[in-house]
C-alpha atoms as one frame of an Amber mdcrd trajectory, in Angstrom:
protein
   0.005  -0.015  -0.011   1.561   3.315  -1.056   0.880   6.650   0.466   0.091
   9.433  -1.975   0.296  13.069  -1.018  -2.800  15.138  -1.716  -1.832  18.523
  -3.078  -3.029  21.495  -0.985  -4.740  23.689  -3.570  -6.834  26.549  -2.290
 -10.538  26.179  -2.942 -12.224  28.586  -5.310 -14.233  30.998  -3.235 -17.711
  31.932  -4.335 -17.968  35.490  -5.658 -21.086  37.587  -6.131 -22.029  41.013
  -7.489 -24.632  43.132  -5.723 -25.848  46.621  -4.828 -25.176  48.256  -1.464
 -28.453  49.033   0.288 -27.100  50.091   3.724 -23.737  51.225   5.103 -24.763
  52.524   8.514 -22.754  49.947  10.485 -19.066  50.357  11.112 -16.949  48.285
   8.667 -20.069  46.527   7.375 -22.250  46.986   4.299 -25.538  45.267   3.516
 -25.567  44.128  -0.100 -28.606  42.953  -2.043 -28.259  40.406  -4.854 -31.209
  40.024  -7.240 -31.775  36.947  -9.367 -34.535  35.355 -11.439 -35.805  31.876
 -10.607 -38.393  29.608 -12.171 -41.262  28.453  -9.929 -40.932  24.698  -9.446
 -44.586  23.884 -10.134 -45.969  26.710 -12.273 -42.742  27.529 -14.180 -43.392
  31.287 -13.967 -40.216  33.365 -13.693 -40.013  35.039 -10.253 -37.672  37.864
  -9.215 -35.908  37.024  -5.954 -33.398  38.909  -3.839 -31.100  38.035  -0.984
 -29.153  40.265   1.409 -25.554  39.669   2.503 -23.487  41.326   5.205 -20.123
  42.248   3.693 -16.967  43.262   5.584 -15.867  46.716   4.340 -12.615  47.382
   6.165 -12.202  51.027   5.173 -15.876  52.068   5.045 -15.569  52.967   1.361
 -18.933  51.614   0.142 -21.791  54.038  -0.440 -25.470  53.301  -0.933 -26.133
  52.427  -4.555 -22.614  51.200  -5.331 -22.296  47.979  -7.346 -19.653  45.783
  -5.706 -17.883  42.446  -6.131 -17.549  40.391  -2.926 -16.416  36.879  -1.995
 -17.038  34.413   0.776 -14.622  34.107   3.674 -14.382  32.656   7.159 -17.015
  33.843   9.667 -16.111  37.352  10.800 -19.082  37.907  13.142 -22.501  36.454
  13.804 -23.815  37.347  10.324 -20.757  38.399   8.277 -19.348  35.686   5.980
 -18.381  37.853   2.990 -15.665  40.424   2.260 -15.401  43.256  -0.248 -13.123
  42.737  -3.230 -13.788  45.827  -5.356 -16.259  48.563  -6.123 -17.422  48.194
  -9.741 -19.524  51.326 -10.156
């Protein structure tokens, strides 16, 4: 029986694009991501949205900004995402 070494490659982290809807907390922005989903039974297209708490280290996000963010380790009770860049 031979031992093979498993290569430690970093996992691809999930990235999302959304719009900042609140920046009133310190170093945190609330980002809303909208998507379209088909109803499982009636097959009508439904608009859905989900909110994420994003870590914004330098408080540079403003309401209405479109940002790119990625998942990370838990930073607080609700924050699991961090800001990568402001797109617009």
